[in-house]
PDB file of C-alpha atoms and ligand atoms in Angstrom:
ATOM      1  CA  UNK A   1      56.578  26.079  75.056  1.00 82.00           C
ATOM      2  CA  UNK A   2      56.376  29.654  75.792  1.00 95.00           C
ATOM      3  CA  UNK A   3      53.155  30.870  77.164  1.00 98.00           C
ATOM      4  CA  UNK A   4      51.073  33.876  76.151  1.00 98.00           C
ATOM      5  CA  UNK A   5      50.432  36.653  78.521  1.00 98.00           C
ATOM      6  CA  UNK A   6      47.632  39.307  77.602  1.00 98.00           C
ATOM      7  CA  UNK A   7      48.157  42.883  79.616  1.00 99.00           C
ATOM      8  CA  UNK A   8      45.199  45.279  79.361  1.00 98.00           C
ATOM      9  CA  UNK A   9      45.991  48.721  79.201  1.00 98.00           C
ATOM     10  CA  UNK A  10      49.708  47.022  78.438  1.00 98.00           C
ATOM     11  CA  UNK A  11      51.369  49.915  76.481  1.00 98.00           C
ATOM     12  CA  UNK A  12      51.604  53.017  79.497  1.00 97.00           C
ATOM     13  CA  UNK A  13      52.195  53.146  82.871  1.00 97.00           C
ATOM     14  CA  UNK A  14      51.728  50.146  84.882  1.00 98.00           C
ATOM     15  CA  UNK A  15      50.971  47.827  82.280  1.00 98.00           C
ATOM     16  CA  UNK A  16      54.127  48.854  80.385  1.00 98.00           C
ATOM     17  CA  UNK A  17      56.173  47.688  83.030  1.00 98.00           C
ATOM     18  CA  UNK A  18      54.143  44.434  83.047  1.00 98.00           C
ATOM     19  CA  UNK A  19      54.487  43.667  79.560  1.00 98.00           C
ATOM     20  CA  UNK A  20      58.119  44.406  79.631  1.00 98.00           C
ATOM     21  CA  UNK A  21      58.568  42.306  82.639  1.00 98.00           C
ATOM     22  CA  UNK A  22      56.690  39.407  81.236  1.00 98.00           C
ATOM     23  CA  UNK A  23      58.613  39.961  77.854  1.00 98.00           C
ATOM     24  CA  UNK A  24      61.942  39.565  79.903  1.00 98.00           C
ATOM     25  CA  UNK A  25      60.748  36.467  81.664  1.00 98.00           C
ATOM     26  CA  UNK A  26      60.153  34.603  78.160  1.00 98.00           C
ATOM     27  CA  UNK A  27      56.331  35.256  77.643  1.00 98.00           C
ATOM     28  CA  UNK A  28      55.011  36.124  74.315  1.00 98.00           C
ATOM     29  CA  UNK A  29      52.916  38.889  75.211  1.00 98.00           C
ATOM     30  CA  UNK A  30      50.166  40.814  73.705  1.00 98.00           C
ATOM     31  CA  UNK A  31      49.557  44.232  75.125  1.00 98.00           C
ATOM     32  CA  UNK A  32      45.968  45.515  74.707  1.00 98.00           C
ATOM     33  CA  UNK A  33      45.315  49.727  74.779  1.00 98.00           C
ATOM     34  CA  UNK A  34      42.165  51.804  74.711  1.00 97.00           C
ATOM     35  CA  UNK A  35      43.007  54.591  72.668  1.00 94.00           C
ATOM     36  CA  UNK A  36      46.456  56.281  72.618  1.00 95.00           C
ATOM     37  CA  UNK A  37      47.897  54.971  69.419  1.00 97.00           C
ATOM     38  CA  UNK A  38      51.026  57.361  69.670  1.00 97.00           C
ATOM     39  CA  UNK A  39      51.786  55.972  72.825  1.00 97.00           C
ATOM     40  CA  UNK A  40      50.972  52.391  71.775  1.00 98.00           C
ATOM     41  CA  UNK A  41      53.252  52.730  68.807  1.00 98.00           C
ATOM     42  CA  UNK A  42      56.390  54.158  70.397  1.00 98.00           C
ATOM     43  CA  UNK A  43      55.692  50.957  73.304  1.00 98.00           C
ATOM     44  CA  UNK A  44      55.794  48.599  70.208  1.00 98.00           C
ATOM     45  CA  UNK A  45      59.052  50.083  68.411  1.00 98.00           C
ATOM     46  CA  UNK A  46      60.850  50.240  71.440  1.00 97.00           C
ATOM     47  CA  UNK A  47      59.920  46.620  73.034  1.00 98.00           C
ATOM     48  CA  UNK A  48      59.151  44.669  69.911  1.00 98.00           C
ATOM     49  CA  UNK A  49      55.665  43.564  71.663  1.00 98.00           C
ATOM     50  CA  UNK A  50      52.451  43.384  69.648  1.00 98.00           C
ATOM     51  CA  UNK A  51      49.838  45.635  70.285  1.00 98.00           C
ATOM     52  CA  UNK A  52      46.011  45.657  70.110  1.00 98.00           C
ATOM     53  CA  UNK A  53      43.786  48.420  69.876  1.00 98.00           C
ATOM     54  CA  UNK A  54      40.100  47.255  71.449  1.00 98.00           C
ATOM     55  CA  UNK A  55      37.933  48.654  74.055  1.00 98.00           C
ATOM     56  CA  UNK A  56      38.026  46.244  77.237  1.00 98.00           C
ATOM     57  CA  UNK A  57      34.313  47.778  78.016  1.00 98.00           C
ATOM     58  CA  UNK A  58      32.865  46.333  74.809  1.00 98.00           C
ATOM     59  CA  UNK A  59      32.599  42.421  74.956  1.00 98.00           C
ATOM     60  CA  UNK A  60      32.254  42.325  71.470  1.00 98.00           C
ATOM     61  CA  UNK A  61      35.404  44.186  70.845  1.00 98.00           C
ATOM     62  CA  UNK A  62      36.976  42.196  73.645  1.00 98.00           C
ATOM     63  CA  UNK A  63      35.771  38.774  71.592  1.00 98.00           C
ATOM     64  CA  UNK A  64      37.531  40.269  68.340  1.00 98.00           C
ATOM     65  CA  UNK A  65      40.640  41.140  69.862  1.00 98.00           C
ATOM     66  CA  UNK A  66      41.138  38.057  71.633  1.00 98.00           C
ATOM     67  CA  UNK A  67      40.426  36.263  68.219  1.00 98.00           C
ATOM     68  CA  UNK A  68      43.406  38.495  66.470  1.00 98.00           C
ATOM     69  CA  UNK A  69      45.691  37.229  69.704  1.00 98.00           C
ATOM     70  CA  UNK A  70      44.691  33.959  69.424  1.00 98.00           C
ATOM     71  CA  UNK A  71      45.777  33.791  65.620  1.00 98.00           C
ATOM     72  CA  UNK A  72      48.784  35.857  65.865  1.00 98.00           C
ATOM     73  CA  UNK A  73      50.342  34.245  69.208  1.00 98.00           C
ATOM     74  CA  UNK A  74      48.282  31.651  70.802  1.00 98.00           C
ATOM     75  CA  UNK A  75      45.443  31.316  73.284  1.00 98.00           C
ATOM     76  CA  UNK A  76      46.090  33.229  76.219  1.00 98.00           C
ATOM     77  CA  UNK A  77      47.535  31.529  79.537  1.00 98.00           C
ATOM     78  CA  UNK A  78      48.108  34.555  81.546  1.00 98.00           C
ATOM     79  CA  UNK A  79      45.866  37.580  81.683  1.00 99.00           C
ATOM     80  CA  UNK A  80      46.327  40.500  83.712  1.00 99.00           C
ATOM     81  CA  UNK A  81      43.209  42.799  84.011  1.00 99.00           C
ATOM     82  CA  UNK A  82      45.387  46.085  84.461  1.00 98.00           C
ATOM     83  CA  UNK A  83      43.174  48.433  81.577  1.00 98.00           C
ATOM     84  CA  UNK A  84      41.698  51.180  84.172  1.00 98.00           C
ATOM     85  CA  UNK A  85      40.757  55.360  84.325  1.00 97.00           C
ATOM     86  CA  UNK A  86      40.036  57.590  87.033  1.00 97.00           C
ATOM     87  CA  UNK A  87      37.141  59.870  86.935  1.00 98.00           C
ATOM     88  CA  UNK A  88      37.432  61.796  89.875  1.00 97.00           C
ATOM     89  CA  UNK A  89      34.957  63.677  91.735  1.00 98.00           C
ATOM     90  CA  UNK A  90      33.192  64.637  95.168  1.00 98.00           C
ATOM     91  CA  UNK A  91      30.318  62.358  95.317  1.00 98.00           C
ATOM     92  CA  UNK A  92      27.883  65.229  95.153  1.00 98.00           C
ATOM     93  CA  UNK A  93      29.634  66.375  92.083  1.00 98.00           C
ATOM     94  CA  UNK A  94      29.962  62.955  90.598  1.00 98.00           C
ATOM     95  CA  UNK A  95      27.873  62.124  87.107  1.00 98.00           C
ATOM     96  CA  UNK A  96      26.082  59.333  85.825  1.00 98.00           C
ATOM     97  CA  UNK A  97      28.627  59.257  83.296  1.00 98.00           C
ATOM     98  CA  UNK A  98      31.864  59.505  85.596  1.00 98.00           C
ATOM     99  CA  UNK A  99      30.423  56.640  87.716  1.00 98.00           C
ATOM    100  CA  UNK A 100      29.458  54.634  84.677  1.00 98.00           C
ATOM    101  CA  UNK A 101      32.626  55.068  82.703  1.00 98.00           C
ATOM    102  CA  UNK A 102      34.797  53.848  85.821  1.00 98.00           C
ATOM    103  CA  UNK A 103      32.595  51.086  86.520  1.00 99.00           C
ATOM    104  CA  UNK A 104      32.705  49.864  82.582  1.00 98.00           C
ATOM    105  CA  UNK A 105      36.623  50.179  82.196  1.00 98.00           C
ATOM    106  CA  UNK A 106      37.654  49.494  85.553  1.00 98.00           C
ATOM    107  CA  UNK A 107      35.519  46.530  86.417  1.00 99.00           C
ATOM    108  CA  UNK A 108      33.055  45.175  83.751  1.00 99.00           C
ATOM    109  CA  UNK A 109      36.250  44.890  81.700  1.00 98.00           C
ATOM    110  CA  UNK A 110      37.530  41.964  83.667  1.00 99.00           C
ATOM    111  CA  UNK A 111      34.063  40.351  83.005  1.00 99.00           C
ATOM    112  CA  UNK A 112      34.571  40.936  79.597  1.00 99.00           C
ATOM    113  CA  UNK A 113      37.867  39.610  78.940  1.00 99.00           C
ATOM    114  CA  UNK A 114      38.366  37.042  81.632  1.00 99.00           C
ATOM    115  CA  UNK A 115      35.184  35.294  80.647  1.00 99.00           C
ATOM    116  CA  UNK A 116      36.410  34.989  77.015  1.00 98.00           C
ATOM    117  CA  UNK A 117      39.772  33.192  77.939  1.00 98.00           C
ATOM    118  CA  UNK A 118      38.405  31.171  80.983  1.00 98.00           C
ATOM    119  CA  UNK A 119      37.033  28.190  78.809  1.00 98.00           C
ATOM    120  CA  UNK A 120      40.322  27.765  77.251  1.00 98.00           C
ATOM    121  CA  UNK A 121      42.226  27.798  80.337  1.00 98.00           C
ATOM    122  CA  UNK A 122      39.696  25.418  81.655  1.00 98.00           C
ATOM    123  CA  UNK A 123      40.410  23.306  78.786  1.00 98.00           C
ATOM    124  CA  UNK A 124      44.086  23.499  79.066  1.00 98.00           C
ATOM    125  CA  UNK A 125      44.113  22.788  82.619  1.00 98.00           C
ATOM    126  CA  UNK A 126      46.594  26.099  82.989  1.00 98.00           C
ATOM    127  CA  UNK A 127      45.924  29.949  83.450  1.00 98.00           C
ATOM    128  CA  UNK A 128      46.842  32.510  85.651  1.00 98.00           C
ATOM    129  CA  UNK A 129      44.893  35.813  86.068  1.00 99.00           C
ATOM    130  CA  UNK A 130      45.962  38.855  87.913  1.00 99.00           C
ATOM    131  CA  UNK A 131      43.587  41.640  88.648  1.00 99.00           C
ATOM    132  CA  UNK A 132      45.038  44.859  89.408  1.00 99.00           C
ATOM    133  CA  UNK A 133      43.307  46.829  92.229  1.00 98.00           C
ATOM    134  CA  UNK A 134      43.894  49.239  94.375  1.00 98.00           C
ATOM    135  CA  UNK A 135      44.692  50.827  97.800  1.00 98.00           C
ATOM    136  CA  UNK A 136      41.815  52.972  97.071  1.00 98.00           C
ATOM    137  CA  UNK A 137      39.460  49.528  96.619  1.00 98.00           C
ATOM    138  CA  UNK A 138      40.550  48.421 100.121  1.00 98.00           C
ATOM    139  CA  UNK A 139      40.403  51.771 101.939  1.00 97.00           C
ATOM    140  CA  UNK A 140      38.003  53.755  99.878  1.00 97.00           C
ATOM    141  CA  UNK A 141      39.270  57.380  98.647  1.00 97.00           C
ATOM    142  CA  UNK A 142      37.707  60.786  98.904  1.00 96.00           C
ATOM    143  CA  UNK A 143      36.755  61.938  95.383  1.00 97.00           C
ATOM    144  CA  UNK A 144      36.784  58.266  94.129  1.00 98.00           C
ATOM    145  CA  UNK A 145      33.413  56.360  94.931  1.00 98.00           C
ATOM    146  CA  UNK A 146      33.431  55.176  91.447  1.00 98.00           C
ATOM    147  CA  UNK A 147      36.571  54.018  91.247  1.00 98.00           C
ATOM    148  CA  UNK A 148      36.806  52.788  94.971  1.00 98.00           C
ATOM    149  CA  UNK A 149      33.779  50.773  94.208  1.00 99.00           C
ATOM    150  CA  UNK A 150      35.032  49.120  91.166  1.00 99.00           C
ATOM    151  CA  UNK A 151      38.562  48.675  92.392  1.00 98.00           C
ATOM    152  CA  UNK A 152      36.845  46.754  95.368  1.00 98.00           C
ATOM    153  CA  UNK A 153      34.751  44.662  93.012  1.00 99.00           C
ATOM    154  CA  UNK A 154      37.582  43.251  91.528  1.00 99.00           C
ATOM    155  CA  UNK A 155      38.691  42.019  94.783  1.00 98.00           C
ATOM    156  CA  UNK A 156      35.084  40.050  95.106  1.00 98.00           C
ATOM    157  CA  UNK A 157      35.382  38.800  91.824  1.00 99.00           C
ATOM    158  CA  UNK A 158      39.044  37.526  92.431  1.00 99.00           C
ATOM    159  CA  UNK A 159      38.111  35.299  95.423  1.00 98.00           C
ATOM    160  CA  UNK A 160      34.988  33.928  93.505  1.00 98.00           C
ATOM    161  CA  UNK A 161      36.980  33.325  90.467  1.00 98.00           C
ATOM    162  CA  UNK A 162      39.792  31.632  92.489  1.00 98.00           C
ATOM    163  CA  UNK A 163      37.433  29.252  94.135  1.00 98.00           C
ATOM    164  CA  UNK A 164      36.145  28.199  90.676  1.00 98.00           C
ATOM    165  CA  UNK A 165      39.596  27.845  88.793  1.00 98.00           C
ATOM    166  CA  UNK A 166      41.081  26.184  91.862  1.00 98.00           C
ATOM    167  CA  UNK A 167      40.787  22.351  90.289  1.00 98.00           C
ATOM    168  CA  UNK A 168      41.459  23.543  86.579  1.00 98.00           C
ATOM    169  CA  UNK A 169      44.983  24.672  87.602  1.00 98.00           C
ATOM    170  CA  UNK A 170      44.048  28.659  87.217  1.00 98.00           C
ATOM    171  CA  UNK A 171      44.696  30.779  89.435  1.00 99.00           C
ATOM    172  CA  UNK A 172      43.255  34.328  90.258  1.00 99.00           C
ATOM    173  CA  UNK A 173      45.011  36.879  92.568  1.00 99.00           C
ATOM    174  CA  UNK A 174      44.756  40.593  92.910  1.00 99.00           C
ATOM    175  CA  UNK A 175      47.702  43.007  93.005  1.00 98.00           C
ATOM    176  CA  UNK A 176      46.892  46.198  94.793  1.00 98.00           C
ATOM    177  CA  UNK A 177      49.047  48.848  94.264  1.00 98.00           C
ATOM    178  CA  UNK A 178      49.480  52.258  96.275  1.00 98.00           C
ATOM    179  CA  UNK A 179      50.279  55.431  94.899  1.00 98.00           C
ATOM    180  CA  UNK A 180      52.986  54.769  91.886  1.00 98.00           C
ATOM    181  CA  UNK A 181      54.836  56.988  89.931  1.00 97.00           C
ATOM    182  CA  UNK A 182      52.270  57.124  86.674  1.00 96.00           C
ATOM    183  CA  UNK A 183      50.723  59.363  84.235  1.00 94.00           C
ATOM    184  CA  UNK A 184      47.540  58.779  86.546  1.00 94.00           C
ATOM    185  CA  UNK A 185      48.869  59.568  89.755  1.00 96.00           C
ATOM    186  CA  UNK A 186      50.939  62.506  88.255  1.00 95.00           C
ATOM    187  CA  UNK A 187      47.455  64.005  87.116  1.00 95.00           C
ATOM    188  CA  UNK A 188      45.998  64.364  90.624  1.00 95.00           C
ATOM    189  CA  UNK A 189      46.516  67.946  91.767  1.00 95.00           C
ATOM    190  CA  UNK A 190      50.048  68.948  92.904  1.00 96.00           C
ATOM    191  CA  UNK A 191      49.199  69.979  96.492  1.00 96.00           C
ATOM    192  CA  UNK A 192      46.561  66.914  97.095  1.00 95.00           C
ATOM    193  CA  UNK A 193      49.189  64.518  95.736  1.00 96.00           C
ATOM    194  CA  UNK A 194      51.911  66.138  98.160  1.00 96.00           C
ATOM    195  CA  UNK A 195      49.485  65.256 101.197  1.00 96.00           C
ATOM    196  CA  UNK A 196      49.415  62.029 100.161  1.00 95.00           C
ATOM    197  CA  UNK A 197      53.356  61.023  99.803  1.00 97.00           C
ATOM    198  CA  UNK A 198      53.086  62.397 103.167  1.00 97.00           C
ATOM    199  CA  UNK A 199      50.669  59.343 104.377  1.00 96.00           C
ATOM    200  CA  UNK A 200      53.306  56.578 102.882  1.00 97.00           C
ATOM    201  CA  UNK A 201      55.603  55.432 105.635  1.00 98.00           C
ATOM    202  CA  UNK A 202      58.053  54.578 102.817  1.00 98.00           C
ATOM    203  CA  UNK A 203      58.471  58.134 101.698  1.00 97.00           C
ATOM    204  CA  UNK A 204      57.703  58.132  97.839  1.00 97.00           C
ATOM    205  CA  UNK A 205      55.614  56.889  95.220  1.00 98.00           C
ATOM    206  CA  UNK A 206      56.220  53.266  94.137  1.00 98.00           C
ATOM    207  CA  UNK A 207      57.736  52.515  90.810  1.00 98.00           C
ATOM    208  CA  UNK A 208      55.871  50.656  88.167  1.00 98.00           C
ATOM    209  CA  UNK A 209      58.383  47.925  88.231  1.00 98.00           C
ATOM    210  CA  UNK A 210      57.444  47.117  91.655  1.00 98.00           C
ATOM    211  CA  UNK A 211      54.508  45.892  90.611  1.00 98.00           C
ATOM    212  CA  UNK A 212      55.360  44.228  87.544  1.00 98.00           C
ATOM    213  CA  UNK A 213      57.529  41.910  89.388  1.00 98.00           C
ATOM    214  CA  UNK A 214      54.918  40.421  91.947  1.00 98.00           C
ATOM    215  CA  UNK A 215      52.837  40.132  88.638  1.00 98.00           C
ATOM    216  CA  UNK A 216      55.344  38.011  86.855  1.00 98.00           C
ATOM    217  CA  UNK A 217      55.895  35.996  89.992  1.00 98.00           C
ATOM    218  CA  UNK A 218      52.002  35.440  90.714  1.00 98.00           C
ATOM    219  CA  UNK A 219      51.776  34.370  86.590  1.00 98.00           C
ATOM    220  CA  UNK A 220      54.661  31.712  87.190  1.00 98.00           C
ATOM    221  CA  UNK A 221      54.457  28.096  87.557  1.00 97.00           C
ATOM    222  CA  UNK A 222      55.626  28.598  91.237  1.00 97.00           C
ATOM    223  CA  UNK A 223      53.267  30.617  92.249  1.00 98.00           C
ATOM    224  CA  UNK A 224      50.377  27.772  92.026  1.00 98.00           C
ATOM    225  CA  UNK A 225      49.499  27.500  95.530  1.00 98.00           C
ATOM    226  CA  UNK A 226      48.868  31.143  95.760  1.00 98.00           C
ATOM    227  CA  UNK A 227      45.080  31.944  94.769  1.00 98.00           C
ATOM    228  CA  UNK A 228      42.490  34.453  96.002  1.00 98.00           C
ATOM    229  CA  UNK A 229      45.234  36.504  97.475  1.00 98.00           C
ATOM    230  CA  UNK A 230      45.693  40.029  97.494  1.00 98.00           C
ATOM    231  CA  UNK A 231      48.970  41.598  97.171  1.00 98.00           C
ATOM    232  CA  UNK A 232      49.420  44.893  98.558  1.00 98.00           C
ATOM    233  CA  UNK A 233      52.248  46.808  97.078  1.00 98.00           C
ATOM    234  CA  UNK A 234      52.032  50.331  98.997  1.00 98.00           C
ATOM    235  CA  UNK A 235      55.167  51.111 100.690  1.00 98.00           C
ATOM    236  CA  UNK A 236      52.833  50.701 104.298  1.00 98.00           C
ATOM    237  CA  UNK A 237      50.427  53.560 103.246  1.00 97.00           C
ATOM    238  CA  UNK A 238      47.201  51.329 104.186  1.00 96.00           C
ATOM    239  CA  UNK A 239      48.254  50.392 107.410  1.00 95.00           C
ATOM    240  CA  UNK A 240      49.627  53.810 108.521  1.00 92.00           C
ATOM    241  CA  UNK A 241      46.733  55.826 107.288  1.00 72.00           C
TER     242      UNK A 241
HETATM  243  N1  LIG B   1      39.660  64.843 102.872  1.00 84.06           N
HETATM  244  C1  LIG B   1      38.957  65.210 103.176  1.00 84.06           C
HETATM  245  N2  LIG B   1      38.225  66.225 102.328  1.00 84.06           N
HETATM  246  C2  LIG B   1      38.742  66.841 101.029  1.00 84.06           C
HETATM  247  C3  LIG B   1      39.747  65.860 100.745  1.00 84.06           C
HETATM  248  C4  LIG B   1      40.093  64.767 101.303  1.00 84.06           C
HETATM  249  N3  LIG B   1      41.102  63.862 100.591  1.00 84.06           N
HETATM  250  N4  LIG B   1      40.154  66.196  99.547  1.00 84.06           N
HETATM  251  C5  LIG B   1      39.192  67.359  99.302  1.00 84.06           C
HETATM  252  N5  LIG B   1      38.417  67.527 100.391  1.00 84.06           N
HETATM  253  C6  LIG B   1      37.485  68.807 100.622  1.00 84.06           C
HETATM  254  C7  LIG B   1      37.966  69.849 100.239  1.00 84.06           C
HETATM  255  O1  LIG B   1      38.947  70.624 101.559  1.00 84.06           O
HETATM  256  C8  LIG B   1      36.952  71.074 100.202  1.00 84.06           C
HETATM  257  O2  LIG B   1      36.317  71.464 101.105  1.00 84.06           O
HETATM  258  P1  LIG B   1      35.560  72.598 101.483  1.00 84.06           P
HETATM  259  O3  LIG B   1      34.602  72.582 100.557  1.00 84.06           O
HETATM  260  O4  LIG B   1      35.317  72.383 103.130  1.00 84.06           O
HETATM  261  O5  LIG B   1      36.801  74.135 101.264  1.00 84.06           O
HETATM  262  C9  LIG B   1      36.096  69.894  99.336  1.00 84.06           C
HETATM  263  O6  LIG B   1      36.624  68.778  99.386  1.00 84.06           O
HETATM  264  C10 LIG B   1      35.723  69.982  97.782  1.00 84.06           C
HETATM  265  O7  LIG B   1      37.181  70.105  97.525  1.00 84.06           O
HETATM  266  P2  LIG B   1      37.607  70.852  95.901  1.00 84.06           P
HETATM  267  O8  LIG B   1      37.061  72.071  95.929  1.00 84.06           O
HETATM  268  O9  LIG B   1      39.307  70.708  95.908  1.00 84.06           O
HETATM  269  O10 LIG B   1      36.803  69.637  94.871  1.00 84.06           O
HETATM  270  P3  LIG B   1      37.112  69.479  93.674  1.00 84.06           P
HETATM  271  O11 LIG B   1      36.073  68.906  92.858  1.00 84.06           O
HETATM  272  O12 LIG B   1      38.054  70.409  92.954  1.00 84.06           O
HETATM  273  O13 LIG B   1      38.675  68.037  94.099  1.00 84.06           O
HETATM  274  C11 LIG B   1      39.081  66.184  94.029  1.00 84.06           C
HETATM  275  C12 LIG B   1      37.910  67.177  94.823  1.00 84.06           C
HETATM  276  C13 LIG B   1      38.638  65.427  92.703  1.00 84.06           C
HETATM  277  C14 LIG B   1      38.532  64.902  95.019  1.00 84.06           C
HETATM  278  C15 LIG B   1      40.208  66.466  94.406  1.00 84.06           C
HETATM  279  O14 LIG B   1      40.642  66.347  95.696  1.00 84.06           O
HETATM  280  C16 LIG B   1      41.182  65.028  93.980  1.00 84.06           C
HETATM  281  O15 LIG B   1      41.494  65.021  92.917  1.00 84.06           O
HETATM  282  N6  LIG B   1      41.939  64.376  94.823  1.00 84.06           N
HETATM  283  C17 LIG B   1      42.685  63.240  94.731  1.00 84.06           C
HETATM  284  C18 LIG B   1      41.934  62.027  94.799  1.00 84.06           C
HETATM  285  C19 LIG B   1      42.709  60.827  94.374  1.00 84.06           C
HETATM  286  O16 LIG B   1      43.610  60.417  95.410  1.00 84.06           O
HETATM  287  N7  LIG B   1      42.983  60.150  93.439  1.00 84.06           N
HETATM  288  C20 LIG B   1      43.768  59.363  93.104  1.00 84.06           C
HETATM  289  C21 LIG B   1      43.986  59.134  91.678  1.00 84.06           C
HETATM  290  S1  LIG B   1      45.465  57.645  91.077  1.00 84.06           S
HETATM  291  C22 LIG B   1      44.746  56.708  91.287  1.00 84.06           C
HETATM  292  O17 LIG B   1      43.433  56.324  91.533  1.00 84.06           O
HETATM  293  C23 LIG B   1      45.763  55.304  91.421  1.00 84.06           C
HETATM  294  C24 LIG B   1      45.462  54.645  92.315  1.00 84.06           C
HETATM  295  O18 LIG B   1      44.951  53.465  92.745  1.00 84.06           O
HETATM  296  C25 LIG B   1      46.198  54.842  93.968  1.00 84.06           C
END
């Protein structure tokens, strides 16, 4: 029977590509989103994928969202913790709000969603969890103390859960994208972005589909022996920097 996949932040950017690829691979997909109704409606119309609006930073809202998904489609077998925001500022200008929003949406969200699908995966002895980190969680980035901390946190979270899920057929992995051609990256000031692209040996931004394909592989039965891993998809930027 087709498995149910939930992609948080699944209607735009990298998440949209992941939702679409999982659908193409035969999963029943639920795409969560936080606020952009117009984009979500367009996405649902274009793909036929059901969309669910809830705030991944709010544990109770996540619980209600998961209940709706389970009723409509089924219990979540595959979870892609993709939702994320940036609030970039050099640390000497960073506010408490900028810190807290990024920690809540990019890191605590993974607890909020994973915790509420974990027991079901344990009971069914099967689960796939992919946490979308970032090259900037691996190497740190000027202007992203908040984001780098949250994305590095996801790597530790993954390594702990991989050990806990192993005997229950649940794999937990990280995909750490480099700079991908999405709205989030296009929001970086042009001059700054040009400088970043110059440090990517492949010589271009990545494509969202190039992240989606590794997520789809990690969500498959074939990937059962890959757990606790961090897959870097960055055009060799990290090793060259
Ligand atoms: N390294 C060293 N110094 C830097 C720097 C860098 N990367 N970037 C800026 N600086 C310096 C500037 O030269 C400047 O120095 P002076 O005061 O001596 O002139 C100082 O820092 C302050 O710079 P600004 O006045 O430009 O500061 P700002 O507050 O206007 O903006 C910034 C700073 C927000 C960090 C801006 O540089 C920026 O947006 N940088 C890009 C950050 C980034 O890469 N974000 C990734 C977003 S995409 C994403 O997150 C997806 C993913 O996972 C990859």
